[in-house]
Coordinates of C-alpha atoms in Angstrom, one line a residue:
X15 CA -41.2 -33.0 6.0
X16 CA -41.3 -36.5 5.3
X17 CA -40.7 -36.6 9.1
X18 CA -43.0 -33.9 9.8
X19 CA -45.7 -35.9 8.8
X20 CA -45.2 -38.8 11.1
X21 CA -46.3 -37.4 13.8
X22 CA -49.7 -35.2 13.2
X23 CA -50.0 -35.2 16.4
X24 CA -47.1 -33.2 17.7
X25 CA -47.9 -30.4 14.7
X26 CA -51.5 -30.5 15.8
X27 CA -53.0 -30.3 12.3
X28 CA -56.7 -30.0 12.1
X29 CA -58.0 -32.6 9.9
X30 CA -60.5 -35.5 10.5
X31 CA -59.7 -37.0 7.1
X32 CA -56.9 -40.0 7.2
X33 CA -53.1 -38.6 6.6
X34 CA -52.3 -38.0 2.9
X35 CA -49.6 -39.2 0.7
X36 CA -46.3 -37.8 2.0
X37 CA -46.1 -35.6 -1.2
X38 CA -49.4 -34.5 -0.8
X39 CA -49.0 -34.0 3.4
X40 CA -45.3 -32.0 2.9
X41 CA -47.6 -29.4 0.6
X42 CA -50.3 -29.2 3.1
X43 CA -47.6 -28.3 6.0
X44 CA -46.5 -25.4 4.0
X45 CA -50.5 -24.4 3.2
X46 CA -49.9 -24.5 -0.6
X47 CA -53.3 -26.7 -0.4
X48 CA -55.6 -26.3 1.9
X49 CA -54.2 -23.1 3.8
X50 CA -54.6 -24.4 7.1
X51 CA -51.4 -24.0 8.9
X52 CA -51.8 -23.6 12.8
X53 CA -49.3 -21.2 14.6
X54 CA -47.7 -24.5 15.7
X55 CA -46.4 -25.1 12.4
X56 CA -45.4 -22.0 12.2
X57 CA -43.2 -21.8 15.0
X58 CA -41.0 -25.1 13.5
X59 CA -40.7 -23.5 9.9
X60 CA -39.9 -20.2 11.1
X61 CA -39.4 -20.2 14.4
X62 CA -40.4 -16.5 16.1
X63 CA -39.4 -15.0 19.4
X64 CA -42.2 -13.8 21.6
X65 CA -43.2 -10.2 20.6
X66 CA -41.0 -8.6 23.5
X67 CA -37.9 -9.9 22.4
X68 CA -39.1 -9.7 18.8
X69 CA -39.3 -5.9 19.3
X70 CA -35.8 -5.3 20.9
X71 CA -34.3 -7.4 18.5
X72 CA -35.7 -4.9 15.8
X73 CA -34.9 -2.0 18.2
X74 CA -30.8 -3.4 18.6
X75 CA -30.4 -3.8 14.6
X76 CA -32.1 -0.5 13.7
X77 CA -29.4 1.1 16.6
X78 CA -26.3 -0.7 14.6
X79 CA -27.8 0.1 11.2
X80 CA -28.1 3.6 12.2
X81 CA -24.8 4.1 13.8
X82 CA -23.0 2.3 11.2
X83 CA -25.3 4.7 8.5
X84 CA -27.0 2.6 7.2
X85 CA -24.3 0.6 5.1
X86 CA -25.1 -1.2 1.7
X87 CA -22.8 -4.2 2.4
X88 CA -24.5 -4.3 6.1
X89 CA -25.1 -8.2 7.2
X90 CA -23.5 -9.2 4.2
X91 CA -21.1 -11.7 6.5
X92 CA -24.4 -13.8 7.1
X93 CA -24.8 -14.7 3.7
X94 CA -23.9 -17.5 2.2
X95 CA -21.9 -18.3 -0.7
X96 CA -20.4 -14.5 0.1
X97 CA -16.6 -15.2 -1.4
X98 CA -15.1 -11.9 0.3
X99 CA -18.1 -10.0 2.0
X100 CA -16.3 -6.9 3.8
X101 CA -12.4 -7.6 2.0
X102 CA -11.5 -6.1 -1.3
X103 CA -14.8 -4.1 -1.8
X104 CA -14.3 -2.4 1.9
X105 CA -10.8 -1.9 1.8
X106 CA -12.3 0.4 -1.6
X107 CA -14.2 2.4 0.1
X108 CA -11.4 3.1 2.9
X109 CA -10.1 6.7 2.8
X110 CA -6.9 6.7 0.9
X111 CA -3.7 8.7 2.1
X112 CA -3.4 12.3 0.0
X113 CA -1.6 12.3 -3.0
X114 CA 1.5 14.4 -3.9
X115 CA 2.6 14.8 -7.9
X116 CA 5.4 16.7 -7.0
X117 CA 7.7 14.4 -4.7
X118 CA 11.8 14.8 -5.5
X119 CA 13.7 11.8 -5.2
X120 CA 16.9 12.5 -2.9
X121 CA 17.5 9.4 -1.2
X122 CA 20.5 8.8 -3.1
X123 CA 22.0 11.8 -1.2
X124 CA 22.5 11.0 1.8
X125 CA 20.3 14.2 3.7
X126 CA 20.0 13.7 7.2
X127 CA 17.1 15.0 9.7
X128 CA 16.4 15.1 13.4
X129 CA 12.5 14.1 13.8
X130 CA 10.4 13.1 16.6
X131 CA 10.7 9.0 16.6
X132 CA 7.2 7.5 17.3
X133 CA 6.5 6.2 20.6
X134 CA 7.0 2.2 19.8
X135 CA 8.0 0.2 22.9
X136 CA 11.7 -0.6 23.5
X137 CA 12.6 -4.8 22.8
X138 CA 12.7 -7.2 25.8
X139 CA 11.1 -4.0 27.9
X140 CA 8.4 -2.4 29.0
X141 CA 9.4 1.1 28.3
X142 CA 8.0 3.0 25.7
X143 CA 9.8 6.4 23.9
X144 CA 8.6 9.0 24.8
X145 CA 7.6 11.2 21.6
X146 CA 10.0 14.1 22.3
X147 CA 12.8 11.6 21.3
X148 CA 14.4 12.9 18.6
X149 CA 16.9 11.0 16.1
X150 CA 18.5 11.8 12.7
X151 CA 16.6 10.2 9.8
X152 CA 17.6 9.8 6.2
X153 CA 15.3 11.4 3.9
X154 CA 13.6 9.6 1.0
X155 CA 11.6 12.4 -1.0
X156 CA 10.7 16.3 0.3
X157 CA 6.8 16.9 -1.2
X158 CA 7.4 20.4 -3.4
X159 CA 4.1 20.8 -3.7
X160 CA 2.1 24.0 -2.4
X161 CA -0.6 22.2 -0.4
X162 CA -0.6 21.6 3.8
X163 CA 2.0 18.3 3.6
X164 CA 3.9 20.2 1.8
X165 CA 7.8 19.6 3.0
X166 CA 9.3 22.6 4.9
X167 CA 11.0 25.6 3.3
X168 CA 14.0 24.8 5.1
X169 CA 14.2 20.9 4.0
X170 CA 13.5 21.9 1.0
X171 CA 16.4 24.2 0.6
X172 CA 18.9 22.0 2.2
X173 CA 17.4 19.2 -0.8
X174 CA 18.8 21.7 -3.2
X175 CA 22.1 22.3 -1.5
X176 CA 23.2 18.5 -1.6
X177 CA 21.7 18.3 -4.9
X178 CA 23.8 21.1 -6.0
X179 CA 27.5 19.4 -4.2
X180 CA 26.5 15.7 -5.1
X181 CA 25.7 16.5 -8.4
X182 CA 29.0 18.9 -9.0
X183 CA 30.8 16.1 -7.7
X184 CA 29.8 13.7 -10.1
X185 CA 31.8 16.0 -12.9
X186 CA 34.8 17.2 -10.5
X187 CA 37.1 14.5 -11.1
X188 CA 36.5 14.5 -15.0
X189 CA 40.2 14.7 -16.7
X190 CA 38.8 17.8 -18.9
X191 CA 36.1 19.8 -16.3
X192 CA 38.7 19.7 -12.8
X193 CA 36.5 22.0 -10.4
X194 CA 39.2 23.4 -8.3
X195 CA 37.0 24.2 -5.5
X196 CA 36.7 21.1 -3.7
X197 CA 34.1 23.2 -0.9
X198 CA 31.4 23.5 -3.3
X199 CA 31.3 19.6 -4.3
X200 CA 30.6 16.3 -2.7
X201 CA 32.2 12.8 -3.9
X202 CA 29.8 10.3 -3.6
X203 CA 30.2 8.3 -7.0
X204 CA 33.3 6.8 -8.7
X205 CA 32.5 7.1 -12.6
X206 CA 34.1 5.0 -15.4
X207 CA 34.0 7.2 -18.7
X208 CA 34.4 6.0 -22.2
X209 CA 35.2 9.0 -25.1
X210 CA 32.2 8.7 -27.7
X211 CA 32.4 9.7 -31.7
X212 CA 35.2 11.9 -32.7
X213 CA 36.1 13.1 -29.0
X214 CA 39.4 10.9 -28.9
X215 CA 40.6 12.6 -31.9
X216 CA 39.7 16.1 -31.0
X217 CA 41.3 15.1 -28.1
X218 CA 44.6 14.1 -29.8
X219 CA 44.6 17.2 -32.0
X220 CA 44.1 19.6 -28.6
X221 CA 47.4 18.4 -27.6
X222 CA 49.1 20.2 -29.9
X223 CA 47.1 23.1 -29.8
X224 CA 48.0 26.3 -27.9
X225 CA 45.2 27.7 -25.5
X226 CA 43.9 30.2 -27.8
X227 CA 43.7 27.4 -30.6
X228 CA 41.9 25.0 -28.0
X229 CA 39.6 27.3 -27.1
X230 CA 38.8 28.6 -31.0
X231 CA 38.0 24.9 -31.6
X232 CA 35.8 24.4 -28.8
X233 CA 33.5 27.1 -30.1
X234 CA 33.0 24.8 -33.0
X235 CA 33.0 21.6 -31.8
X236 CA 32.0 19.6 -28.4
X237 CA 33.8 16.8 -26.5
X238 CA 31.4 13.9 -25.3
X239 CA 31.8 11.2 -23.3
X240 CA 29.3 8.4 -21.7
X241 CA 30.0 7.1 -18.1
X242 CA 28.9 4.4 -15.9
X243 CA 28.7 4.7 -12.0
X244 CA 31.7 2.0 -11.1
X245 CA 31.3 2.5 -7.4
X246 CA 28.9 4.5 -4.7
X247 CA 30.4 6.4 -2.0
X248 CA 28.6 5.7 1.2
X249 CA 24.5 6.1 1.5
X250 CA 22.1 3.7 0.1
X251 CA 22.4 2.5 -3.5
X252 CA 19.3 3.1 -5.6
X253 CA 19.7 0.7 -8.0
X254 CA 19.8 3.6 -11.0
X255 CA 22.7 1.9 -12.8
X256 CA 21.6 4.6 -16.2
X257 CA 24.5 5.5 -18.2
X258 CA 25.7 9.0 -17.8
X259 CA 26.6 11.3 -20.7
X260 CA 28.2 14.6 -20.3
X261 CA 29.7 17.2 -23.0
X262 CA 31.6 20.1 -23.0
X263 CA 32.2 23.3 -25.2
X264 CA 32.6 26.7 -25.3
X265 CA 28.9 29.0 -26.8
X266 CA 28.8 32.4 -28.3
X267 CA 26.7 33.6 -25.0
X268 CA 27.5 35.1 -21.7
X269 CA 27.0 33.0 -18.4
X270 CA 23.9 35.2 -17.4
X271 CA 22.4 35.1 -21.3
X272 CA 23.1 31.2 -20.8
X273 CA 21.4 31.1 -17.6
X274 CA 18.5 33.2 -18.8
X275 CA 17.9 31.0 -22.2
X276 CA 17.9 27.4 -20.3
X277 CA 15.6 29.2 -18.0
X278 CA 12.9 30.6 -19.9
X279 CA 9.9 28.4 -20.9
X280 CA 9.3 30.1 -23.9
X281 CA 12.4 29.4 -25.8
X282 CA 13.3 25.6 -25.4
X283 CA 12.3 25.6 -28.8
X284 CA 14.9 27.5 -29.9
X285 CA 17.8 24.6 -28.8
X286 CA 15.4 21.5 -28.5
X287 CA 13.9 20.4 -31.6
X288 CA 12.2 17.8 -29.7
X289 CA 10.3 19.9 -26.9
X290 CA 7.0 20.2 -27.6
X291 CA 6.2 22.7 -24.9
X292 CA 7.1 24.0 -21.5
X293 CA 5.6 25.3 -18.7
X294 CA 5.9 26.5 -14.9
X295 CA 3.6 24.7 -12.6
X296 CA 4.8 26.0 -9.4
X297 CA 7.5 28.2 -7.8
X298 CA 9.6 27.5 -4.7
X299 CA 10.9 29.4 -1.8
X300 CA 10.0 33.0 -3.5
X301 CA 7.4 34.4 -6.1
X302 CA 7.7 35.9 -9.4
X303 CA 11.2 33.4 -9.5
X304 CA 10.9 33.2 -13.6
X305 CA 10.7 36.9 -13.7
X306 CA 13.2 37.7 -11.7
X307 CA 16.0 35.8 -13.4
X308 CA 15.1 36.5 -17.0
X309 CA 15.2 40.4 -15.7
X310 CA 18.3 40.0 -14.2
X311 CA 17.1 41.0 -10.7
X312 CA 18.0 37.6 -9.1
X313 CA 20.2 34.3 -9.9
X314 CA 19.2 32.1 -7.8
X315 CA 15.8 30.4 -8.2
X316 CA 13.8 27.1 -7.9
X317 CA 10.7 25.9 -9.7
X318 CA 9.1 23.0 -10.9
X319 CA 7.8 22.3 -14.5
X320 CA 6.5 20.2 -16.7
X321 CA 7.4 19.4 -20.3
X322 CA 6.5 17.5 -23.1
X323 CA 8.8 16.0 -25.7
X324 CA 8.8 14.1 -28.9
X325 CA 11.1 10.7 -28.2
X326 CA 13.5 10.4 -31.5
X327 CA 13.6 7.4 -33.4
X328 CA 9.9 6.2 -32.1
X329 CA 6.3 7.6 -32.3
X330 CA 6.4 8.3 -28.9
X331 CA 5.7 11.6 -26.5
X332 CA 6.4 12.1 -23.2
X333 CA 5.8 14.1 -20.6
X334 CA 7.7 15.2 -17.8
X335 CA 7.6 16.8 -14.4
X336 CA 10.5 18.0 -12.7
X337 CA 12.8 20.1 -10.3
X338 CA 14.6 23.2 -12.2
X339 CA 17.2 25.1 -9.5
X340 CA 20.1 28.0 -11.0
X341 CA 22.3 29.6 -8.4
X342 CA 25.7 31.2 -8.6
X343 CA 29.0 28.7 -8.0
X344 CA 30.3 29.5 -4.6
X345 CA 34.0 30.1 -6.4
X346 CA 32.2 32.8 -8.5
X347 CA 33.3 31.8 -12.0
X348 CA 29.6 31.1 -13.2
X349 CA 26.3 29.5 -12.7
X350 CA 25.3 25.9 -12.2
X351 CA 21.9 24.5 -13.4
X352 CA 20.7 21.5 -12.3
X353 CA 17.3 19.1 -13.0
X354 CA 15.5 16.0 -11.6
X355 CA 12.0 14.5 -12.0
X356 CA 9.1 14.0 -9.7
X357 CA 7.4 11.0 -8.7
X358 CA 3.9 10.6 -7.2
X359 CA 3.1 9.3 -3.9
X360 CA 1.8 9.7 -0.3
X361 CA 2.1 13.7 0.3
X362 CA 4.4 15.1 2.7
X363 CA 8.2 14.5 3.8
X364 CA 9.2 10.3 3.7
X365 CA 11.6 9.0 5.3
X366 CA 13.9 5.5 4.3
X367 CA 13.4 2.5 6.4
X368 CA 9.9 4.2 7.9
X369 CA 7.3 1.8 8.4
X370 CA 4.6 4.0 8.2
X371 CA 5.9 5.6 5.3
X372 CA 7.4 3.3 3.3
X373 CA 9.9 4.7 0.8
X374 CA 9.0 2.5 -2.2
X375 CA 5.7 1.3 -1.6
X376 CA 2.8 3.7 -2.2
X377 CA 5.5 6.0 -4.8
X378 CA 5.3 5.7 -8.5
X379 CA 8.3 6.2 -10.2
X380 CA 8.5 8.7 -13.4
X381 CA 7.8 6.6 -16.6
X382 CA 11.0 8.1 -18.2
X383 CA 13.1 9.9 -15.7
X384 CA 15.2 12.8 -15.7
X385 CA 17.6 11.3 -12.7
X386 CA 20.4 13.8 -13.4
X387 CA 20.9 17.2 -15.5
X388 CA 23.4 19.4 -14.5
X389 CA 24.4 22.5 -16.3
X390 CA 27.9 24.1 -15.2
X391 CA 28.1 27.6 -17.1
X392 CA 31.6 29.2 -16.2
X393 CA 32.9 32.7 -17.6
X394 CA 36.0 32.3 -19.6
X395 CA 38.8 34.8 -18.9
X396 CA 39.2 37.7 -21.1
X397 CA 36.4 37.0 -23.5
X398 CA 32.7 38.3 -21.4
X399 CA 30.7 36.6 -24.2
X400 CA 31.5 33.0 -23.9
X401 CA 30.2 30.7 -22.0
X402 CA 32.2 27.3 -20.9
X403 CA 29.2 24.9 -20.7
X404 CA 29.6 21.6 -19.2
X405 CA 26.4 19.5 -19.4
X406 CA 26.1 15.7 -17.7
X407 CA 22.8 13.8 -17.8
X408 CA 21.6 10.8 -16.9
X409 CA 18.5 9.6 -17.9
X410 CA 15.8 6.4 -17.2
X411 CA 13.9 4.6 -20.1
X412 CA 10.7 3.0 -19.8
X413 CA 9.6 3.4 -23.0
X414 CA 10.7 -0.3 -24.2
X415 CA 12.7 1.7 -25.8
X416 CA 16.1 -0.5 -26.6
X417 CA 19.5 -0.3 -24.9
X418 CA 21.5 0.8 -27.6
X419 CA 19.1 3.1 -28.9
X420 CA 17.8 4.7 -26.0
X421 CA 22.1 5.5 -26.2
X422 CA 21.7 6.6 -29.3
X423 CA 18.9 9.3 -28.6
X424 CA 20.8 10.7 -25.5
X425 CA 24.2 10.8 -27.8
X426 CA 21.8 12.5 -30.2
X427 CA 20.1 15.0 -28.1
X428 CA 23.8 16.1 -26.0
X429 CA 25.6 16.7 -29.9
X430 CA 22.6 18.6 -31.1
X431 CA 22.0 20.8 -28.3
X432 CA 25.9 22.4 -28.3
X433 CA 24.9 22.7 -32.2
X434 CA 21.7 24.5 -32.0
X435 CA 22.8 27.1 -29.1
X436 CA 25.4 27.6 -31.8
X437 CA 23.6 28.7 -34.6
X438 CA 20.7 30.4 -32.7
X439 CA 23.6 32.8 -31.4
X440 CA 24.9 33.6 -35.4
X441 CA 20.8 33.7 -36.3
X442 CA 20.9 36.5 -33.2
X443 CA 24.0 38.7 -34.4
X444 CA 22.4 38.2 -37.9
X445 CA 19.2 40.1 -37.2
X446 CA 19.6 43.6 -38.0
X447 CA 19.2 45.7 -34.9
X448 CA 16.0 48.1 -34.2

């Protein structure tokens, strides 16, 4: 301004009166004082298009403003000071993918799919895929959920197959469970397992028993052993170094009655002290699955559920959604049973190694997952109301819950639930009959 005022002449301010101070003069430019300000002035404090181009500039940003709807953050690029005008905050208000609750984990089992490959150009050439090119992929998670992404019938029921073999074959080669049917398993793990409480001695004192004596003191008592995965077969290796535990023993039930009491919401109370509730939340591949297996009119079913369970030792709950499948063993002798938890992430089918659906990005693993619970249920010869249960589980902390007792609760729960089945069966045979 101080400028400005130099040369009156080139602002062509009316005034006879000799030039003011150059406080005084920088006020007048502005007309804080005397109000005259020619169009001159004007034009060098604001300078101002002629009204033709004045009017299309109006008419161009009204168009953008109006195709871009008006935005709230429009322009907001021209303003200084603006840290991150159109970063965080935009990338907010960016549609996010759809959400699926019900995703099951089954990358650890090696289940292969032919799928169109996206069309992505070849290296070093010009040729690009067509998208008819098929390849096998490894999947990650099938979505069991009921909404449009949801995975296909058919993945989802080969999931369940390897599910069933891999998990089977994680108890084959156990000294005390030997499945003889090697068709109906597949090896993938090699497990280390260590004899926990008073199973080496009941294990000693079985030696001298004959098989009518071993199986009268399995109906009392449970062998239970912990186990860690020494070695992984082939497929990627998740990184889920848990500890396994799995028991055996023999309970006053037939396979079916077995089948029908680990199945039906209602009564978890009955052999869980610690279950808090159950409930179904959606069933797979067929309706009316819970009513058809506690009537007896089917024995093969999938479902998924959710539960909610007091932790022991701690003032903690927890709940819990995941896969429950039963179906016959392909041998016959009995039923298997087998559980995992869901994660949440991007619905529909993923894929490992997929770059637009990463496999570990974008999913949020269960707070305290159930990774493994298998149920084998197997007649026993000559005696239609027993059941041989073998039970292995493996299960994830995240509870900040210690080592050695998050060890403790699983020895716990495994020792308690062959004890409550137990006496729930004499409480039955108690009751008088109507």
């Amino acid at each position: 301004l101080q400028n400005a005022s130099s040369s009156s002449s080139a602002l062509s301010i009316s005034t006879r009166q000799p030039p003011p101070p150059p406080l005084v003069q920088a006020w007048n430019l502005l007309g804080h004082v005397t109000g005259q300000v020619t169009s001159d002035l004007l034009s060098l404090v604001v300078p101002l298009p002629p009204p033709q181009e004045q009017q299309q500039r109006n008419q161009r940003y009204l168009s953008a403003a109006q195709k871009d709807r008006l935005r709230l953050d429009f322009g907001l690029s021209s303003i200084g000071g603006c840290d991150d005008p159109l970063g965080k905050h935009a990338k907010s208000l960016e549609p996010q993918p759809q959400q699926s609750i019900y995703l099951l984990r089954i990358i650890d089992l090696s289940l292969m799919e032919v799928v169109a490959s996206a069309h992505v150009p070849e290296v070093d050439t010009k040729v690009v895929k067509p998208e008819t090119d098929k390849s096998p992929r490894m999947v990650a998670y099938v979505d069991l959920g009921s909404g449009e992404k949801q995975s296909p019938d058919k993945l989802i029921q080969r999931a369940l197959n390897k599910l069933v073999s891999v998990g089977l074959g994680m108890l084959a080669h156990h000294p005390t469970v030997r499945l003889a049917n090697q068709e109906q398993y597949e090896t993938k793990h090699e497990i280390e397992w260590k004899c926990e409480g008073g199973t080496t001695r009941l294990l000693k004192t079985m030696q001298k028993q004959s098989a009518l004596e071993r199986l009268r003191t399995l109906q009392s008592q449970s062998l239970i052993w912990s186990g860690s995965i020494a070695k992984t077969l082939g497929g990627p290796d998740d990184g889920r170094q848990f500890s396994l535990y799995l028991a055996r023993g023999m309970l006053p039930f037939s396979p079916l009655e077995m089948v029908q009491l680990l199945w039906n919401n209602n009564r978890t109370a009955e052999y869980n002290n610690f279950c808090l509730g159950r409930k179904t939340l959606v069933e797979l591949l067929e309706s009316d699955v819970d009513e058809k297996i506690l009537n007896g009119s089917a024995e093969q079913g999938a479902k998924v559920i959710e539960s909610e369970t007091r932790v022991p030792f701690t003032g903690f709950t927890v709940k819990v959604q995941c896969l429950m499948h039963c179906r016959p063993l392909a041998d016959g002798s009995g039923y298997v049973i087998v559980s995992r938890s869901l994660q949440t992430g991007p619905a529909g089918t993923l894929y490992h190694n997929d770059n637009t659906n990463d496999t570990e990005k974008g999913v949020k693993a269960a707070g305290n997952e159930i990774i493994w619970g298998m149920n084998v249920i197997r007649r026993v010869p000559n005696h239609p109301h027993l059941a041989d249960l073998t039970s292995l589980s493996q299960v994830g902390y995240s509870l900040g819950v210690p080592r050695f007792l998050a060890s403790q609760i699983a020895l716990k729960g495994v020792d308690e639930f062959f004890t409550n089945v137990r006496k729930l069966a004499s409480t039955n045979q108690s009751k008088p009959k109507q």
